Amino acid sequence: MTLKSIVGQKLINEVLAPLHKPEKGGAWNALIVDRLAMRMLSACCKMHDVMDQGVTIVEDLNKRREPLPTIDAIYLISPTKESVDKLTQDFSGSHNLYKCAHVFFTEACPDQLFSTLSRSPAARHIKTLKEINIAFTPYESQVYTLDSPSTFFLYYNPQKPGSLTENLDRIAEQIATICATLGEYPSIRQEGRRILFQILPLIVSSEKFNELGWDPSQKVNSLSYRADVERNVDLGHLVEAKLDAYKADEPSMGEGTEKARSQLIIIDRGFDAVSPLLHELT
């Protein structure tokens, strides 16, 4: 079964189908999604499959929406402050947008954010609260994206250590949800050291080496280690901690009589520094 099929079935079976009760008159629900959930839903489900589960309308959480006070709302959102704030706003006025809320977080909700939600006026209108552990977008049968365009900038910017820490923790959680979705509990391998001079001669001329005073035949320790390599190790440790938490909740994850333990390999862009430079002008 492909990754897109697995995610599509999980969205239908764990989010939509349990709230579809045709025997009780076939009540309709509204599906409210944020950016990540919309991309995930569009990649893995067809609209008629969603409608077959009693969904009458799919709306963007971040856009202005018309009140539908007679129907339930299914929220498929990321556990971020922005999304939770939008959710609470829907039930904070004198006239709520929906009858009640069934909230499905794409991944584990931080304790502080959960406390904020539980103290909000929206709390008494929430009938369901669940984490489905799908925080990525399948692009193809064996290709996915974490949809994190800011990561590259933060990874190589020493001026943003705090933002990088938050970003790595978020990425680790997303990677862990991929493993949980596939039922894998992998061994983690990350790059710990690389000799920079194995790469530089491929993209820098010998004249430039001489100009900089570098000897390409000499392995200089100060240039052999790179900051991003250390971040690979940090990310590996974060992923390991997240996977251990999932394993504690689901002890059978990654096990099977004929199943070999999978390998998760973490490398950075510098592992293949030449490919981004290969284009029609080179």
Short mmCIF file of C-alpha atoms in Angstrom, two decimals:
data_model
loop_
_atom_site.label_atom_id
_atom_site.label_comp_id
_atom_site.label_asym_id
_atom_site.label_seq_id
_atom_site.Cartn_x
_atom_site.Cartn_y
_atom_site.Cartn_z
CA MET A 1 0.00 0.00 0.00
CA THR A 2 1.36 3.44 -0.92
CA LEU A 3 1.99 6.23 1.55
CA LYS A 4 -0.82 8.33 0.05
CA SER A 5 -3.26 5.44 0.40
CA ILE A 6 -2.27 4.81 4.01
CA VAL A 7 -2.75 8.47 4.95
CA GLY A 8 -6.01 8.74 3.00
CA GLN A 9 -7.49 5.71 4.73
CA LYS A 10 -6.38 6.98 8.13
CA LEU A 11 -8.03 10.35 7.56
CA ILE A 12 -11.28 8.68 6.53
CA ASN A 13 -11.30 5.96 9.19
CA GLU A 14 -10.07 7.99 12.19
CA VAL A 15 -11.43 11.47 11.51
CA LEU A 16 -14.50 11.44 9.26
CA ALA A 17 -16.11 7.99 9.49
CA PRO A 18 -16.58 7.91 13.30
CA LEU A 19 -18.64 11.11 13.13
CA HIS A 20 -20.77 10.01 10.18
CA LYS A 21 -23.99 8.48 11.50
CA PRO A 22 -26.39 7.84 8.61
CA GLU A 23 -28.64 5.74 10.88
CA LYS A 24 -29.46 8.96 12.80
CA GLY A 25 -30.76 10.84 9.80
CA GLY A 26 -27.42 11.41 8.11
CA ALA A 27 -26.55 14.69 9.84
CA TRP A 28 -23.98 16.75 7.91
CA ASN A 29 -20.73 18.16 9.29
CA ALA A 30 -18.45 21.02 8.27
CA LEU A 31 -14.75 20.22 7.88
CA ILE A 32 -12.41 23.06 8.92
CA VAL A 33 -8.73 22.70 7.98
CA ASP A 34 -5.55 24.75 8.26
CA ARG A 35 -2.80 24.99 5.63
CA LEU A 36 -1.06 21.68 6.40
CA ALA A 37 -4.32 19.73 6.73
CA MET A 38 -5.64 21.17 3.46
CA ARG A 39 -2.52 20.07 1.58
CA MET A 40 -2.69 16.66 3.21
CA LEU A 41 -6.37 16.22 2.41
CA SER A 42 -5.95 17.39 -1.19
CA ALA A 43 -3.05 14.98 -1.76
CA CYS A 44 -4.68 11.88 -0.29
CA CYS A 45 -8.47 12.11 -0.61
CA LYS A 46 -10.93 12.84 -3.39
CA MET A 47 -13.72 15.26 -2.65
CA HIS A 48 -16.46 12.68 -3.25
CA ASP A 49 -14.80 10.39 -0.66
CA VAL A 50 -14.97 13.22 1.87
CA MET A 51 -18.59 14.05 1.02
CA ASP A 52 -19.55 10.38 1.36
CA GLN A 53 -18.60 10.67 5.04
CA GLY A 54 -21.23 13.30 5.75
CA VAL A 55 -19.14 16.42 5.09
CA THR A 56 -21.19 19.17 3.46
CA ILE A 57 -18.48 21.83 3.21
CA VAL A 58 -14.68 22.10 3.55
CA GLU A 59 -13.40 25.50 4.69
CA ASP A 60 -10.09 27.18 5.45
CA LEU A 61 -9.57 27.91 9.13
CA ASN A 62 -7.76 31.17 8.36
CA LYS A 63 -10.46 32.64 6.12
CA ARG A 64 -13.69 34.37 7.02
CA ARG A 65 -16.51 31.80 7.28
CA GLU A 66 -20.27 32.07 7.39
CA PRO A 67 -21.93 30.84 10.61
CA LEU A 68 -23.48 27.36 10.48
CA PRO A 69 -24.91 27.10 14.02
CA THR A 70 -27.04 24.01 13.32
CA ILE A 71 -24.24 21.62 12.31
CA ASP A 72 -21.14 20.18 13.96
CA ALA A 73 -17.65 21.25 12.88
CA ILE A 74 -14.72 18.86 12.43
CA TYR A 75 -11.42 20.69 12.95
CA LEU A 76 -8.39 19.03 11.37
CA ILE A 77 -5.58 21.37 12.41
CA SER A 78 -1.98 21.57 13.56
CA PRO A 79 -1.45 22.16 17.30
CA THR A 80 -0.05 25.66 16.86
CA LYS A 81 -0.96 28.85 18.69
CA GLU A 82 -2.34 30.39 15.50
CA SER A 83 -4.69 27.49 14.78
CA VAL A 84 -5.87 27.15 18.38
CA ASP A 85 -6.53 30.90 18.56
CA LYS A 86 -8.72 30.64 15.45
CA LEU A 87 -10.58 27.71 16.96
CA THR A 88 -11.31 29.55 20.21
CA GLN A 89 -12.47 32.63 18.29
CA ASP A 90 -15.14 30.52 16.57
CA PHE A 91 -16.76 29.86 19.97
CA SER A 92 -15.89 32.99 21.95
CA GLY A 93 -18.66 35.33 20.86
CA SER A 94 -22.34 35.50 21.71
CA HIS A 95 -23.10 33.56 18.53
CA ASN A 96 -20.94 30.52 17.85
CA LEU A 97 -20.08 29.65 14.28
CA TYR A 98 -21.00 25.98 14.77
CA LYS A 99 -23.10 23.78 17.02
CA CYS A 100 -20.05 22.05 18.54
CA ALA A 101 -16.47 21.11 17.67
CA HIS A 102 -14.69 17.81 17.06
CA VAL A 103 -10.98 18.64 17.15
CA PHE A 104 -8.32 16.45 15.54
CA PHE A 105 -4.73 17.61 15.92
CA THR A 106 -2.27 16.43 13.30
CA GLU A 107 0.33 15.68 15.98
CA ALA A 108 0.93 15.81 19.74
CA CYS A 109 -0.40 19.01 21.32
CA PRO A 110 2.07 20.80 23.64
CA ASP A 111 0.96 20.86 27.28
CA GLN A 112 0.94 24.66 27.45
CA LEU A 113 -1.26 24.92 24.37
CA PHE A 114 -3.59 22.24 25.70
CA SER A 115 -3.96 24.16 28.97
CA THR A 116 -4.77 27.33 27.05
CA LEU A 117 -7.46 25.52 25.06
CA SER A 118 -8.97 23.85 28.13
CA ARG A 119 -9.36 27.24 29.86
CA SER A 120 -10.91 28.96 26.84
CA PRO A 121 -14.68 29.51 26.32
CA ALA A 122 -14.49 27.01 23.44
CA ALA A 123 -13.68 24.12 25.81
CA ARG A 124 -17.30 23.41 26.74
CA HIS A 125 -18.23 23.16 23.05
CA ILE A 126 -15.54 20.57 22.20
CA LYS A 127 -17.08 17.08 21.99
CA THR A 128 -14.01 15.29 20.60
CA LEU A 129 -10.29 15.94 21.07
CA LYS A 130 -7.80 13.57 19.48
CA GLU A 131 -4.27 13.47 18.05
CA ILE A 132 -4.08 11.51 14.77
CA ASN A 133 -0.27 11.74 14.33
CA ILE A 134 -0.13 12.69 10.66
CA ALA A 135 1.92 15.87 10.28
CA PHE A 136 3.29 15.58 6.75
CA THR A 137 2.08 15.76 3.16
CA PRO A 138 2.49 12.71 0.90
CA TYR A 139 3.42 13.91 -2.58
CA GLU A 140 3.74 10.53 -4.27
CA SER A 141 3.54 6.86 -3.32
CA GLN A 142 6.95 6.98 -1.60
CA VAL A 143 7.64 10.73 -1.37
CA TYR A 144 6.55 13.18 1.32
CA THR A 145 7.29 16.73 2.45
CA LEU A 146 7.26 18.33 5.89
CA ASP A 147 6.18 21.64 4.34
CA SER A 148 8.72 23.70 6.29
CA PRO A 149 10.18 26.34 3.93
CA SER A 150 11.92 28.23 6.76
CA THR A 151 14.06 25.27 7.82
CA PHE A 152 16.89 25.81 5.33
CA PHE A 153 17.35 29.43 6.43
CA LEU A 154 17.27 28.57 10.14
CA TYR A 155 19.54 25.54 9.74
CA TYR A 156 22.38 27.62 8.31
CA ASN A 157 21.80 30.87 10.20
CA PRO A 158 23.78 31.12 13.46
CA GLN A 159 21.84 34.27 14.43
CA LYS A 160 18.61 32.34 15.06
CA PRO A 161 19.45 29.61 17.62
CA GLY A 162 16.14 29.88 19.48
CA SER A 163 14.03 29.66 16.34
CA LEU A 164 16.14 26.74 15.11
CA THR A 165 15.53 24.79 18.32
CA GLU A 166 11.77 25.17 17.94
CA ASN A 167 11.98 24.26 14.26
CA LEU A 168 14.04 21.11 14.88
CA ASP A 169 11.61 19.98 17.58
CA ARG A 170 8.72 20.45 15.17
CA ILE A 171 10.52 18.55 12.40
CA ALA A 172 11.37 15.72 14.80
CA GLU A 173 7.70 15.39 15.71
CA GLN A 174 6.72 15.34 12.04
CA ILE A 175 9.28 12.65 11.22
CA ALA A 176 8.05 10.61 14.17
CA THR A 177 4.47 10.78 12.84
CA ILE A 178 5.69 9.39 9.51
CA CYS A 179 7.28 6.43 11.26
CA ALA A 180 4.16 5.91 13.38
CA THR A 181 1.93 6.02 10.30
CA LEU A 182 4.08 3.38 8.59
CA GLY A 183 4.31 1.31 11.76
CA GLU A 184 8.10 1.64 11.87
CA TYR A 185 10.42 2.01 14.86
CA PRO A 186 13.72 2.61 13.04
CA SER A 187 17.33 2.73 14.09
CA ILE A 188 18.57 6.28 13.55
CA ARG A 189 21.76 7.06 11.67
CA GLN A 190 22.99 10.64 11.29
CA GLU A 191 26.14 12.03 9.78
CA GLY A 192 28.70 12.91 12.45
CA ARG A 193 31.69 14.11 10.45
CA ARG A 194 32.55 15.04 6.90
CA ILE A 195 35.81 16.09 5.28
CA LEU A 196 34.96 19.35 3.59
CA PHE A 197 37.89 19.12 1.20
CA GLN A 198 36.35 16.07 -0.43
CA ILE A 199 33.64 18.39 -1.77
CA LEU A 200 35.32 21.74 -2.27
CA PRO A 201 37.67 20.69 -5.13
CA LEU A 202 34.60 19.71 -7.13
CA ILE A 203 33.15 23.22 -7.04
CA VAL A 204 36.13 25.53 -6.40
CA SER A 205 39.01 25.98 -8.85
CA SER A 206 42.62 25.35 -7.81
CA GLU A 207 43.37 29.03 -8.45
CA LYS A 208 40.73 29.99 -5.90
CA PHE A 209 42.30 27.60 -3.38
CA ASN A 210 45.67 29.28 -3.87
CA GLU A 211 44.09 32.72 -3.55
CA LEU A 212 42.52 31.72 -0.23
CA GLY A 213 45.69 30.07 0.96
CA TRP A 214 44.10 26.60 1.24
CA ASP A 215 45.88 23.38 0.44
CA PRO A 216 43.27 20.96 -1.01
CA SER A 217 45.54 17.99 -0.27
CA GLN A 218 45.63 18.79 3.46
CA LYS A 219 42.83 17.79 5.83
CA VAL A 220 42.31 20.71 8.16
CA ASN A 221 40.37 19.75 11.28
CA SER A 222 38.86 23.21 11.75
CA LEU A 223 37.21 22.89 8.35
CA SER A 224 36.41 19.21 8.60
CA TYR A 225 33.57 19.78 11.02
CA ARG A 226 30.56 21.81 10.04
CA ALA A 227 27.86 23.32 12.21
CA ASP A 228 25.10 21.59 10.27
CA VAL A 229 26.63 18.21 11.09
CA GLU A 230 26.12 18.97 14.78
CA ARG A 231 22.51 19.86 14.03
CA ASN A 232 22.06 16.51 12.31
CA VAL A 233 23.04 14.86 15.58
CA ASP A 234 20.69 17.12 17.56
CA LEU A 235 17.84 16.28 15.20
CA GLY A 236 18.61 12.59 15.48
CA HIS A 237 18.37 12.74 19.27
CA LEU A 238 15.09 14.64 19.10
CA VAL A 239 13.58 12.13 16.68
CA GLU A 240 14.72 9.27 18.90
CA ALA A 241 12.98 10.82 21.91
CA LYS A 242 9.75 11.33 19.94
CA LEU A 243 9.83 7.75 18.64
CA ASP A 244 10.38 6.39 22.14
CA ALA A 245 7.24 8.23 23.26
CA TYR A 246 5.22 6.70 20.41
CA LYS A 247 6.68 3.29 21.18
CA ALA A 248 5.60 3.62 24.82
CA ASP A 249 2.01 4.25 23.69
CA GLU A 250 2.11 1.52 21.02
CA PRO A 251 4.55 -1.24 22.07
CA SER A 252 3.93 -3.25 18.88
CA MET A 253 5.20 -0.42 16.65
CA GLY A 254 7.98 -1.68 14.38
CA GLU A 255 7.56 -5.32 15.39
CA GLY A 256 6.60 -8.38 13.36
CA THR A 257 7.65 -11.98 12.90
CA GLU A 258 9.18 -11.34 9.48
CA LYS A 259 10.04 -7.70 9.92
CA ALA A 260 13.61 -6.38 9.94
CA ARG A 261 14.22 -3.12 11.78
CA SER A 262 14.21 -0.17 9.39
CA GLN A 263 16.90 2.52 9.19
CA LEU A 264 16.30 6.28 9.35
CA ILE A 265 19.22 8.17 7.78
CA ILE A 266 19.54 11.90 8.53
CA ILE A 267 21.79 13.93 6.22
CA ASP A 268 21.91 17.63 5.33
CA ARG A 269 22.17 19.40 2.00
CA GLY A 270 25.96 19.41 2.28
CA PHE A 271 26.02 15.64 1.83
CA ASP A 272 25.47 16.31 -1.87
CA ALA A 273 26.64 19.88 -2.39
CA VAL A 274 27.11 19.55 -6.15
CA SER A 275 23.56 18.70 -7.23
CA PRO A 276 22.07 22.17 -6.54
CA LEU A 277 24.75 23.62 -8.83
CA LEU A 278 23.88 21.39 -11.76
CA HIS A 279 21.59 23.24 -14.13
CA GLU A 280 21.46 24.35 -17.75
CA LEU A 281 24.18 26.99 -17.24
CA THR A 282 26.85 24.67 -15.78
#
